């Protein structure tokens, strides 16, 4: 049986550039029977890397001097979370972007149009579910109608939906971006059952069985990059994304870079050149949910989705609007 130090060395061999705290959390999660907490794992890693003075004998191939580790004064461990952009691999270069489906309050007609478009684009190899895919109605902080379906029903509808989508489009790689509606579930646990936070069985990707289809879950408001194009749900900007012109201009004013968002349920585009001639374009996509919900029957929403082609860092966005059963 390997010692704790040998286990840590094995992980360091696999992830030599990982931050000590990040790696300690991973090792602890996968070996909880050996350590009482992740900080003890971190101490072992720091010893291996030579960051604990004469207290530990470092392993030469993993030595990282304090100047490199970024903590020469032995400051207390930080609780700051890692936050990294998710880069879509170059091979995943034909992307169907679907946002604001709000299952089980989806539009069957609009979803059918979007899936059919994806099938016609036979090169589609990637689907990005760009937030608010499940409604999480009963986890909302707003006044809730008890007659509406419960969370289990919504989970079951998603599982049925994702299987249909996956096989209809030829088993593409799927990314699932957390939107503000998905955040409802986490906030619900914070208030109703905080003891369940962090329990694997109550993590959203486990409850929705992402592993069955190899779905990658993107949470914490992280940015997705497809080539040079940034992809966000839209709620990451807060209310500052709203604009008297259109959501795309609001995204431009907030991002000052090319980005596509959902969230506002409205198809729009905005383009401006920089002083040096660089063209910056931003887009917002329509939704695939019902257009006249009880809580807001009067609105500016429309159905829509996007198709994105990438070639290295270059990209093309085809922002599609659905009107009267036709893709425009």
Coordinates of C-alpha atoms in Angstrom, one line a residue:
X1 CA 0.0 0.0 0.0
X2 CA 1.3 3.4 -1.0
X3 CA 2.1 6.0 1.6
X4 CA 0.4 9.4 1.6
X5 CA 3.5 11.0 0.2
X6 CA 3.7 8.4 -2.6
X7 CA 0.1 9.1 -3.5
X8 CA 0.7 12.8 -3.7
X9 CA 3.8 12.2 -5.9
X10 CA 1.7 10.1 -8.3
X11 CA -0.8 13.0 -8.7
X12 CA 2.1 15.5 -9.1
X13 CA 3.5 13.3 -11.9
X14 CA 0.1 13.6 -13.6
X15 CA -0.5 17.3 -12.9
X16 CA 2.9 18.9 -12.4
X17 CA 1.8 22.4 -13.0
X18 CA -1.4 22.4 -10.8
X19 CA -1.6 24.8 -7.9
X20 CA -1.0 23.1 -4.6
X21 CA -4.4 24.0 -3.2
X22 CA -6.2 22.8 -6.4
X23 CA -4.4 19.5 -6.4
X24 CA -4.9 19.0 -2.7
X25 CA -8.6 19.4 -3.1
X26 CA -8.6 16.8 -5.9
X27 CA -6.5 14.3 -3.9
X28 CA -8.6 14.8 -0.8
X29 CA -11.9 14.2 -2.7
X30 CA -10.6 11.0 -4.2
X31 CA -8.8 9.7 -1.0
X32 CA -10.9 10.9 1.9
X33 CA -10.2 7.8 4.0
X34 CA -6.5 8.8 4.3
X35 CA -6.8 12.5 5.3
X36 CA -9.0 14.5 7.6
X37 CA -9.1 17.6 5.4
X38 CA -7.5 19.0 2.2
X39 CA -5.2 21.3 4.1
X40 CA -3.2 18.3 5.4
X41 CA -2.9 17.1 1.8
X42 CA -1.7 20.6 0.8
X43 CA 1.0 20.4 3.5
X44 CA 2.3 17.2 2.1
X45 CA 2.4 18.6 -1.5
X46 CA 4.2 21.7 -0.3
X47 CA 6.8 19.5 1.4
X48 CA 7.3 17.5 -1.8
X49 CA 7.8 20.8 -3.7
X50 CA 10.2 22.2 -1.2
X51 CA 8.0 24.9 0.1
X52 CA 8.2 24.0 3.8
X53 CA 11.8 24.8 4.5
X54 CA 13.7 22.0 6.3
X55 CA 10.5 20.4 7.6
X56 CA 10.3 18.1 4.6
X57 CA 12.7 16.5 2.1
X58 CA 11.5 17.6 -1.3
X59 CA 11.3 15.4 -4.4
X60 CA 13.8 17.0 -6.9
X61 CA 11.6 16.7 -10.0
X62 CA 8.8 18.5 -8.3
X63 CA 10.7 21.3 -6.5
X64 CA 9.0 24.7 -7.0
X65 CA 10.9 27.4 -5.1
X66 CA 8.7 29.8 -3.1
X67 CA 9.3 32.6 -5.6
X68 CA 7.7 30.4 -8.3
X69 CA 4.9 29.1 -6.1
X70 CA 4.0 32.7 -5.5
X71 CA 4.0 32.7 -1.7
X72 CA 7.5 33.6 -0.5
X73 CA 6.2 34.9 2.8
X74 CA 4.2 31.8 3.8
X75 CA 0.9 33.7 3.8
X76 CA -2.2 31.8 5.0
X77 CA -3.8 29.5 2.5
X78 CA -6.3 31.5 0.3
X79 CA -9.9 30.4 -0.1
X80 CA -10.1 32.1 -3.5
X81 CA -11.5 29.8 -6.1
X82 CA -9.9 29.0 -9.5
X83 CA -11.7 30.5 -12.4
X84 CA -10.7 29.5 -15.9
X85 CA -12.0 29.9 -19.4
X86 CA -13.3 26.8 -21.1
X87 CA -11.6 26.4 -24.5
X88 CA -13.6 24.3 -27.1
X89 CA -11.1 22.0 -28.9
X90 CA -10.4 22.9 -32.5
X91 CA -11.9 19.6 -33.7
X92 CA -15.3 20.6 -32.2
X93 CA -15.7 23.2 -35.0
X94 CA -19.4 22.9 -36.0
X95 CA -21.4 24.1 -33.1
X96 CA -25.2 24.2 -32.5
X97 CA -25.9 26.8 -29.8
X98 CA -29.2 26.4 -28.0
X99 CA -30.2 28.7 -25.1
X100 CA -33.2 29.3 -22.8
X101 CA -35.2 26.2 -23.4
X102 CA -36.7 26.3 -19.9
X103 CA -37.8 22.6 -19.8
X104 CA -40.6 21.6 -19.3
X105 CA -41.9 24.9 -20.7
X106 CA -40.2 24.5 -24.0
X107 CA -41.6 25.1 -27.5
X108 CA -41.8 21.8 -29.3
X109 CA -42.1 23.6 -32.7
X110 CA -39.1 25.8 -32.1
X111 CA -36.9 23.0 -30.8
X112 CA -37.9 20.8 -33.7
X113 CA -36.8 23.5 -36.1
X114 CA -33.5 23.9 -34.3
X115 CA -32.8 20.2 -34.2
X116 CA -33.8 19.8 -37.9
X117 CA -31.4 22.6 -38.8
X118 CA -28.6 20.8 -36.9
X119 CA -29.4 17.6 -38.7
X120 CA -29.2 19.3 -42.1
X121 CA -25.7 20.6 -41.1
X122 CA -24.2 17.2 -41.3
X123 CA -20.9 18.4 -39.9
X124 CA -22.4 19.4 -36.5
X125 CA -20.2 17.8 -34.0
X126 CA -20.8 19.9 -30.9
X127 CA -23.8 21.2 -29.0
X128 CA -23.6 24.0 -26.4
X129 CA -26.6 24.2 -24.2
X130 CA -26.1 27.8 -23.2
X131 CA -27.9 28.2 -20.0
X132 CA -31.5 28.1 -18.7
X133 CA -32.1 24.7 -20.2
X134 CA -34.1 23.5 -17.3
X135 CA -36.6 26.0 -15.7
X136 CA -36.3 25.0 -12.0
X137 CA -39.6 26.6 -11.3
X138 CA -40.1 25.2 -7.8
X139 CA -36.6 26.3 -6.8
X140 CA -37.3 29.9 -7.8
X141 CA -37.2 32.7 -5.2
X142 CA -40.4 34.2 -6.7
X143 CA -43.9 33.3 -5.5
X144 CA -44.5 29.8 -6.9
X145 CA -47.8 28.1 -8.0
X146 CA -47.9 24.8 -6.1
X147 CA -49.9 23.3 -9.0
X148 CA -46.8 23.5 -11.2
X149 CA -44.6 20.4 -11.7
X150 CA -42.0 19.6 -9.1
X151 CA -38.2 19.3 -9.6
X152 CA -38.2 15.6 -10.1
X153 CA -40.6 16.0 -13.0
X154 CA -38.2 18.6 -14.6
X155 CA -35.2 16.3 -14.1
X156 CA -37.1 13.5 -15.8
X157 CA -38.1 15.7 -18.7
X158 CA -34.4 16.8 -19.2
X159 CA -33.2 13.2 -19.2
X160 CA -35.7 12.3 -21.9
X161 CA -34.9 15.5 -23.9
X162 CA -31.1 15.0 -23.8
X163 CA -31.3 11.5 -25.1
X164 CA -33.5 12.6 -28.0
X165 CA -31.2 15.4 -28.8
X166 CA -28.0 13.4 -28.5
X167 CA -29.0 10.6 -30.9
X168 CA -30.9 12.9 -33.3
X169 CA -27.7 14.9 -33.9
X170 CA -25.4 11.9 -34.3
X171 CA -23.9 11.7 -30.7
X172 CA -22.2 15.1 -30.6
X173 CA -20.0 16.5 -27.8
X174 CA -22.3 18.4 -25.5
X175 CA -21.4 21.3 -23.2
X176 CA -23.9 22.5 -20.6
X177 CA -23.5 26.1 -19.4
X178 CA -25.0 27.0 -16.1
X179 CA -27.5 29.8 -16.5
X180 CA -29.4 31.8 -13.9
X181 CA -32.2 29.2 -13.8
X182 CA -29.7 26.4 -13.0
X183 CA -28.3 28.6 -10.3
X184 CA -31.8 28.5 -8.7
X185 CA -31.1 24.9 -7.7
X186 CA -27.9 25.7 -5.9
X187 CA -29.5 28.6 -4.0
X188 CA -32.4 26.3 -3.1
X189 CA -30.0 23.9 -1.5
X190 CA -28.2 26.8 0.3
X191 CA -31.5 27.8 2.0
X192 CA -33.4 24.5 2.3
X193 CA -30.7 21.9 2.8
X194 CA -27.2 23.4 3.3
X195 CA -25.9 20.1 4.7
X196 CA -26.3 18.6 1.2
X197 CA -24.0 21.1 -0.5
X198 CA -21.0 19.2 -1.9
X199 CA -22.7 15.8 -1.6
X200 CA -22.1 14.1 -4.9
X201 CA -25.6 12.7 -5.2
X202 CA -27.0 16.3 -5.0
X203 CA -24.7 17.8 -7.6
X204 CA -26.6 19.0 -10.7
X205 CA -24.4 17.1 -13.1
X206 CA -25.0 13.9 -11.2
X207 CA -28.8 14.4 -10.8
X208 CA -29.1 15.1 -14.5
X209 CA -26.9 12.1 -15.5
X210 CA -24.4 14.1 -17.6
X211 CA -22.0 11.3 -17.5
X212 CA -24.3 9.1 -19.5
X213 CA -23.7 11.3 -22.6
X214 CA -20.3 12.7 -21.7
X215 CA -21.6 16.1 -21.1
X216 CA -19.2 18.7 -19.8
X217 CA -20.7 21.0 -17.1
X218 CA -19.5 24.6 -17.1
X219 CA -20.5 26.5 -14.0
X220 CA -19.3 29.5 -12.0
X221 CA -20.1 31.9 -14.8
X222 CA -17.0 30.8 -16.7
X223 CA -16.5 31.9 -20.3
X224 CA -16.6 29.5 -23.2
X225 CA -14.2 30.2 -26.1
X226 CA -14.9 28.9 -29.6
X227 CA -12.0 30.2 -31.6
X228 CA -11.8 33.9 -30.7
X229 CA -15.5 34.1 -30.0
X230 CA -16.6 34.3 -26.3
X231 CA -19.8 32.5 -25.4
X232 CA -21.8 33.5 -22.2
X233 CA -25.3 32.9 -21.1
X234 CA -25.7 36.6 -20.4
X235 CA -26.6 36.7 -16.7
X236 CA -22.9 36.9 -16.0
X237 CA -23.0 40.7 -16.7
X238 CA -25.9 41.3 -14.3
X239 CA -28.5 44.0 -15.3
X240 CA -25.7 45.9 -17.0
X241 CA -26.3 43.9 -20.2
X242 CA -29.7 45.5 -20.8
X243 CA -29.7 48.3 -23.4
X244 CA -32.3 50.6 -24.8
X245 CA -31.2 49.5 -28.3
X246 CA -30.9 45.7 -28.1
X247 CA -29.2 42.9 -26.0
X248 CA -26.3 42.6 -28.4
X249 CA -25.4 46.3 -27.9
X250 CA -25.7 45.8 -24.1
X251 CA -23.2 42.9 -24.4
X252 CA -20.9 45.0 -26.5
X253 CA -20.9 47.8 -23.9
X254 CA -20.1 45.3 -21.2
X255 CA -17.6 43.0 -22.9
X256 CA -15.9 45.3 -25.4
X257 CA -15.1 42.1 -27.3
X258 CA -16.9 39.7 -29.7
X259 CA -19.4 37.7 -27.7
X260 CA -22.6 35.8 -28.1
X261 CA -25.2 35.6 -25.3
X262 CA -28.7 34.2 -24.6
X263 CA -30.7 35.2 -21.5
X264 CA -32.7 38.0 -23.0
X265 CA -34.7 35.7 -25.4
X266 CA -34.2 38.1 -28.3
X267 CA -32.2 37.8 -31.6
X268 CA -30.0 40.8 -32.2
X269 CA -26.6 41.8 -33.5
X270 CA -24.3 44.8 -33.0
X271 CA -21.1 45.8 -34.8
X272 CA -18.5 48.5 -34.2
X273 CA -15.0 49.0 -35.5
X274 CA -12.1 49.9 -33.2
X275 CA -9.8 52.9 -33.9
X276 CA -7.3 50.4 -35.5
X277 CA -9.9 48.8 -37.7
X278 CA -10.7 45.7 -35.8
X279 CA -14.3 44.7 -36.2
X280 CA -16.1 43.8 -33.0
X281 CA -19.5 42.1 -33.3
X282 CA -21.8 40.9 -30.6
X283 CA -24.9 38.7 -30.9
X284 CA -27.8 37.7 -28.7
X285 CA -29.9 34.6 -29.5
X286 CA -33.6 34.0 -29.3
X287 CA -35.1 31.4 -26.9
X288 CA -36.6 28.0 -27.4
X289 CA -39.2 28.2 -24.6
X290 CA -42.8 29.3 -24.6
X291 CA -43.1 33.0 -25.6
X292 CA -46.0 34.0 -23.4
X293 CA -45.5 32.6 -19.9
X294 CA -47.9 33.6 -17.2
X295 CA -45.4 35.7 -15.4
X296 CA -44.6 37.9 -18.4
X297 CA -47.0 37.4 -21.3
X298 CA -46.1 40.8 -22.9
X299 CA -42.5 40.9 -23.9
X300 CA -40.0 41.3 -26.8
X301 CA -39.0 37.7 -27.0
X302 CA -38.6 35.5 -30.1
X303 CA -37.6 32.0 -30.9
X304 CA -34.0 31.4 -32.2
X305 CA -30.7 29.7 -31.9
X306 CA -27.2 30.0 -33.5
X307 CA -24.9 27.9 -35.6
X308 CA -21.1 28.6 -35.2
X309 CA -18.3 27.4 -37.5
X310 CA -14.7 27.7 -36.4
X311 CA -11.4 27.4 -38.2
X312 CA -8.6 27.8 -35.7
X313 CA -9.2 31.2 -34.1
X314 CA -11.5 32.4 -36.9
X315 CA -15.3 31.8 -36.6
X316 CA -18.6 32.5 -38.4
X317 CA -21.8 33.0 -36.5
X318 CA -25.2 32.2 -38.1
X319 CA -27.7 33.7 -35.7
X320 CA -31.1 32.2 -36.7
X321 CA -34.5 33.5 -35.8
X322 CA -37.6 31.3 -36.0
X323 CA -40.9 32.9 -37.0
X324 CA -44.1 31.2 -37.9
X325 CA -42.4 27.8 -38.2
X326 CA -39.7 29.1 -40.5
X327 CA -36.0 29.7 -39.8
X328 CA -35.0 33.2 -40.9

